[in-house]
Every structure is written in C-alpha cells, then in structure tokens.
Amino acid sequence: MMVEEEEEKQRSSVGRWRWLVDVARWRPSPAEFRAAAALLPPHDRPAIDRFVKEDDRKRALVSRLLQYSLVHHALGIPPHRIRINRTLEGKPYLENKIVAFPSFNFNTSHQGEYVGIASEPLCLVGLDIVSVSKPPGETVLEFIKNFTSYLTDHEWNCIVSSGSHDEMLTEFYRYWCLKEAFVKAIGAGVGFGLQRLEFHHKNWTNISLCIDGEEAKKWRFWLCKIDEMHLASIAKGHPDDAIESLKRTFSDVVIQEEELHTSLEIPEEAFTLWTVEQLIQIVQD
C-alpha cells in the first residue's frame, strides 16, 4: 500500500513546477531584446509591443518565455510545436493535448521586479505576485480604503487591527494576493466578485477559503515572502470549479478523486530562480 501511495504521489508531481525570474537583473540592449522576442510565435509578439514602458515590455516578454520554456521542460514538447492560447478571460492554456495530464494548466504573474509561473498536472493552479507598495500622495489607510468593496468585514477588521501602517499594508496585500490567485486559477475575469471570497488562516498557515459563506474544501493555498517588497501566493483546486471557457480546454479524461486529492496535498516548495538567459537557452534547444 505504501508503494502504491508513493507511485501515485510521483505521478501527481510530474508537470508541477514553480519558477521565478528577477527581471531587474536583465538589462538587454535593443538588439538583444528583439532577438529574445523573435523566439516567440508571431501571434504572441503584439502583447509585448503594446506596452510603452521598457519595464512593462520586459515583464510581458519574460512571462511568455517562461510559458514556452516551462512547457518544453515539463512535457518535452519541442518549442516550435508548442501551441499556447488564451481563454476569453485571459488565462493561458496549452492547445497541445497531453493524455497523461488531462487538466495540465499553468498561470503566470508579474509585478515589480519579478515574473513567475506555476503549473499543475491535475489541479487548477493560480499564481499572483504583488509588490507591497502604495501610490505616492496617499496614506496607507486612504489607499486600502479604495479596496473596501473587495474585502469582507472580517478581512477588513484583520487588516486595520494588524499593527502599524506598514503591517496593515502588508496584511492587505496578503488577502489581495490570495483572492487574485484563486480567481486566476478558476479562469475568471475581472468581473468576479472578490467580496464573495473570505480567507481565514492561522498566522498565514492553514489558509482556508469560504465562497459566499461556504468553505471551499477542495482548495489549498500557500503564501510566501519573495523578498522585503514582494509576496507570492499559490491557489490549487478542483478542475470542476473552473469556469466553462477554461473547462473546454481540458481533455475529456476522468481524473480519479484519490489522485486529485494526493495532488492537492503535496506540500509547496520554494520557487526555482531562473535567469532570462537560461530561459532563452531552453527555448532555443
């Protein structure tokens, strides 16, 4: 029995990755930037060109390099054969059908100095990265009050009673990060009512979610501190909770509940840090 459980755990781990890139460390010349962008399929390039600021263009490019390099690394699909598209709501998905991983999915996020990606072979996965900062000219309370309609009374009370203004700001971003990760995992768009989501925790461990007052028992959450200014969260859950446009991207293969449960319960590990040069090398292979 122990051997069978270990084999099931190993199957659930294949295709499961957490990668992170510090884009501030990449300072390409215009020619190097164009060469990196040229590695992407033509339909992906307008999403980079639409940005005016250099930092935004870098994050958009690295986000797509992460997607192609991870799929190639995780599934062995030659880069030129990888077909990545997006749902109407904006979640990227793999058009290539992988029989062994019928609900393989991934999610990217970028803010501040970091771009990240998370993938899962069976569970839905959502990733969100936040930079703990506020716009100049506003106090912390003024800034947080802009988001009160997205928070429950319980969450708001936890934020304002958390301590100093810096602690309140960090507490707000923890809740915000988790809400965004869940919405991204199910493939929902900006219209999803974040106030329907209420998070509970014990010192930001054993994090649980209630949706419209009901506990979401088939979901697991993880929150980590990347550095002094950045947080990341992972949401993992049941594929049945995906919105319809995302469900249609999955193969019609039945997933065993025991295997899905094993996948949900795998402990989270730290992100693997990559450089842009390493991603370029993977995509060029």
mmCIF file of C-alpha atoms in Angstrom, residues 116-250:
data_model
loop_
_atom_site.group_PDB
_atom_site.id
_atom_site.type_symbol
_atom_site.label_atom_id
_atom_site.label_comp_id
_atom_site.label_asym_id
_atom_site.label_seq_id
_atom_site.Cartn_x
_atom_site.Cartn_y
_atom_site.Cartn_z
ATOM 1 C CA GLY A 116 6.680 33.870 -12.094
ATOM 2 C CA ILE A 117 4.894 30.783 -13.369
ATOM 3 C CA ALA A 118 3.247 27.818 -11.658
ATOM 4 C CA SER A 119 1.985 24.626 -13.321
ATOM 5 C CA GLU A 120 -0.034 21.623 -12.181
ATOM 6 C CA PRO A 121 -0.791 18.303 -13.946
ATOM 7 C CA LEU A 122 -4.223 17.762 -12.359
ATOM 8 C CA CYS A 123 -5.288 20.615 -10.065
ATOM 9 C CA LEU A 124 -6.278 24.059 -11.180
ATOM 10 C CA VAL A 125 -3.478 26.466 -10.314
ATOM 11 C CA GLY A 126 -3.379 30.212 -9.859
ATOM 12 C CA LEU A 127 -0.373 32.397 -9.093
ATOM 13 C CA ASP A 128 -0.248 36.006 -8.022
ATOM 14 C CA ILE A 129 2.753 38.185 -7.234
ATOM 15 C CA VAL A 130 2.364 41.565 -5.542
ATOM 16 C CA SER A 131 4.720 44.418 -4.769
ATOM 17 C CA VAL A 132 3.979 45.766 -1.295
ATOM 18 C CA SER A 133 3.701 49.458 -2.061
ATOM 19 C CA LYS A 134 1.202 52.279 -2.340
ATOM 20 C CA PRO A 135 0.882 55.216 -4.736
ATOM 21 C CA PRO A 136 2.629 58.417 -3.554
ATOM 22 C CA GLY A 137 0.346 61.071 -2.142
ATOM 23 C CA GLU A 138 -1.902 58.688 -0.207
ATOM 24 C CA THR A 139 -1.727 57.408 3.330
ATOM 25 C CA VAL A 140 -1.887 53.667 3.876
ATOM 26 C CA LEU A 141 -5.460 53.909 5.155
ATOM 27 C CA GLU A 142 -6.544 56.050 2.205
ATOM 28 C CA PHE A 143 -5.017 53.540 -0.186
ATOM 29 C CA ILE A 144 -6.570 50.474 1.463
ATOM 30 C CA LYS A 145 -9.992 52.135 1.683
ATOM 31 C CA ASN A 146 -10.062 52.174 -2.135
ATOM 32 C CA PHE A 147 -10.484 48.378 -1.936
ATOM 33 C CA THR A 148 -13.031 48.008 0.839
ATOM 34 C CA SER A 149 -15.717 46.803 -1.590
ATOM 35 C CA TYR A 150 -13.498 43.804 -2.435
ATOM 36 C CA LEU A 151 -12.943 42.800 1.207
ATOM 37 C CA THR A 152 -15.282 41.200 3.729
ATOM 38 C CA ASP A 153 -15.870 42.744 7.156
ATOM 39 C CA HIS A 154 -13.748 40.012 8.709
ATOM 40 C CA GLU A 155 -10.822 40.715 6.376
ATOM 41 C CA TRP A 156 -11.087 44.469 6.865
ATOM 42 C CA ASN A 157 -11.058 44.093 10.648
ATOM 43 C CA CYS A 158 -7.990 41.839 10.456
ATOM 44 C CA ILE A 159 -6.185 44.406 8.304
ATOM 45 C CA VAL A 160 -6.883 47.511 10.408
ATOM 46 C CA SER A 161 -6.055 45.695 13.662
ATOM 47 C CA SER A 162 -2.797 44.173 12.404
ATOM 48 C CA GLY A 163 -0.494 46.871 13.846
ATOM 49 C CA SER A 164 1.493 49.688 12.253
ATOM 50 C CA HIS A 165 0.664 51.213 8.876
ATOM 51 C CA ASP A 166 3.363 49.097 7.222
ATOM 52 C CA GLU A 167 1.902 45.966 8.809
ATOM 53 C CA MET A 168 -1.577 46.968 7.649
ATOM 54 C CA LEU A 169 -0.319 47.422 4.098
ATOM 55 C CA THR A 170 1.340 44.000 4.100
ATOM 56 C CA GLU A 171 -1.772 42.395 5.599
ATOM 57 C CA PHE A 172 -3.944 43.936 2.883
ATOM 58 C CA TYR A 173 -1.686 42.627 0.136
ATOM 59 C CA ARG A 174 -1.759 39.123 1.622
ATOM 60 C CA TYR A 175 -5.534 38.999 1.277
ATOM 61 C CA TRP A 176 -5.454 40.645 -2.143
ATOM 62 C CA CYS A 177 -2.786 38.241 -3.404
ATOM 63 C CA LEU A 178 -4.798 35.187 -2.316
ATOM 64 C CA LYS A 179 -8.015 36.454 -3.863
ATOM 65 C CA GLU A 180 -6.290 37.121 -7.174
ATOM 66 C CA ALA A 181 -4.633 33.684 -7.181
ATOM 67 C CA PHE A 182 -7.993 31.953 -6.731
ATOM 68 C CA VAL A 183 -9.726 33.972 -9.456
ATOM 69 C CA LYS A 184 -6.845 33.302 -11.833
ATOM 70 C CA ALA A 185 -6.903 29.584 -11.007
ATOM 71 C CA ILE A 186 -10.555 29.158 -11.989
ATOM 72 C CA GLY A 187 -10.015 31.257 -15.114
ATOM 73 C CA ALA A 188 -12.414 34.046 -14.148
ATOM 74 C CA GLY A 189 -12.067 37.597 -15.401
ATOM 75 C CA VAL A 190 -12.036 40.956 -13.687
ATOM 76 C CA GLY A 191 -15.798 40.827 -13.153
ATOM 77 C CA PHE A 192 -15.593 38.123 -10.488
ATOM 78 C CA GLY A 193 -16.833 39.484 -7.163
ATOM 79 C CA LEU A 194 -13.811 39.382 -4.856
ATOM 80 C CA GLN A 195 -16.025 40.253 -1.896
ATOM 81 C CA ARG A 196 -17.563 36.766 -2.253
ATOM 82 C CA LEU A 197 -14.220 35.335 -1.103
ATOM 83 C CA GLU A 198 -13.249 35.324 2.567
ATOM 84 C CA PHE A 199 -9.913 33.923 3.721
ATOM 85 C CA HIS A 200 -9.109 32.535 7.147
ATOM 86 C CA HIS A 201 -5.717 31.479 8.485
ATOM 87 C CA LYS A 202 -3.538 30.728 11.489
ATOM 88 C CA ASN A 203 -0.555 33.067 11.273
ATOM 89 C CA TRP A 204 -0.870 32.762 7.484
ATOM 90 C CA THR A 205 -0.607 28.984 7.576
ATOM 91 C CA ASN A 206 -3.518 26.533 7.231
ATOM 92 C CA ILE A 207 -5.154 29.070 4.917
ATOM 93 C CA SER A 208 -8.770 28.301 4.044
ATOM 94 C CA LEU A 209 -11.385 29.950 1.836
ATOM 95 C CA CYS A 210 -15.118 30.500 2.159
ATOM 96 C CA ILE A 211 -17.058 31.341 -1.007
ATOM 97 C CA ASP A 212 -20.388 33.029 -0.316
ATOM 98 C CA GLY A 213 -20.059 31.830 3.272
ATOM 99 C CA GLU A 214 -19.383 28.168 2.414
ATOM 100 C CA GLU A 215 -15.983 26.563 2.980
ATOM 101 C CA ALA A 216 -14.184 25.557 -0.240
ATOM 102 C CA LYS A 217 -12.859 22.203 0.979
ATOM 103 C CA LYS A 218 -11.229 21.188 -2.315
ATOM 104 C CA TRP A 219 -8.827 24.126 -2.358
ATOM 105 C CA ARG A 220 -5.389 24.688 -0.862
ATOM 106 C CA PHE A 221 -3.457 27.961 -0.562
ATOM 107 C CA TRP A 222 0.132 28.955 0.027
ATOM 108 C CA LEU A 223 1.590 32.376 0.705
ATOM 109 C CA CYS A 224 5.292 33.224 0.656
ATOM 110 C CA LYS A 225 7.592 36.213 1.005
ATOM 111 C CA ILE A 226 9.895 36.552 -2.015
ATOM 112 C CA ASP A 227 11.842 39.467 -0.521
ATOM 113 C CA GLU A 228 11.135 42.533 1.628
ATOM 114 C CA MET A 229 8.883 44.083 -1.037
ATOM 115 C CA HIS A 230 7.269 41.145 -2.858
ATOM 116 C CA LEU A 231 4.781 38.422 -1.918
ATOM 117 C CA ALA A 232 3.534 35.454 -3.924
ATOM 118 C CA SER A 233 0.527 33.185 -3.464
ATOM 119 C CA ILE A 234 -0.478 29.852 -4.981
ATOM 120 C CA ALA A 235 -4.040 28.554 -5.218
ATOM 121 C CA LYS A 236 -4.701 24.892 -6.053
ATOM 122 C CA GLY A 237 -8.153 23.409 -6.513
ATOM 123 C CA HIS A 238 -10.563 21.022 -8.191
ATOM 124 C CA PRO A 239 -10.899 21.278 -12.011
ATOM 125 C CA ASP A 240 -14.683 21.134 -11.633
ATOM 126 C CA ASP A 241 -14.531 24.667 -10.226
ATOM 127 C CA ALA A 242 -13.088 26.117 -13.436
ATOM 128 C CA ILE A 243 -15.332 28.441 -15.415
ATOM 129 C CA GLU A 244 -16.708 26.975 -18.648
ATOM 130 C CA SER A 245 -14.221 28.574 -21.050
ATOM 131 C CA LEU A 246 -11.342 27.019 -19.102
ATOM 132 C CA LYS A 247 -13.031 23.628 -18.717
ATOM 133 C CA ARG A 248 -13.309 23.397 -22.503
ATOM 134 C CA THR A 249 -9.519 23.488 -22.788
ATOM 135 C CA PHE A 250 -9.133 20.235 -20.828
#
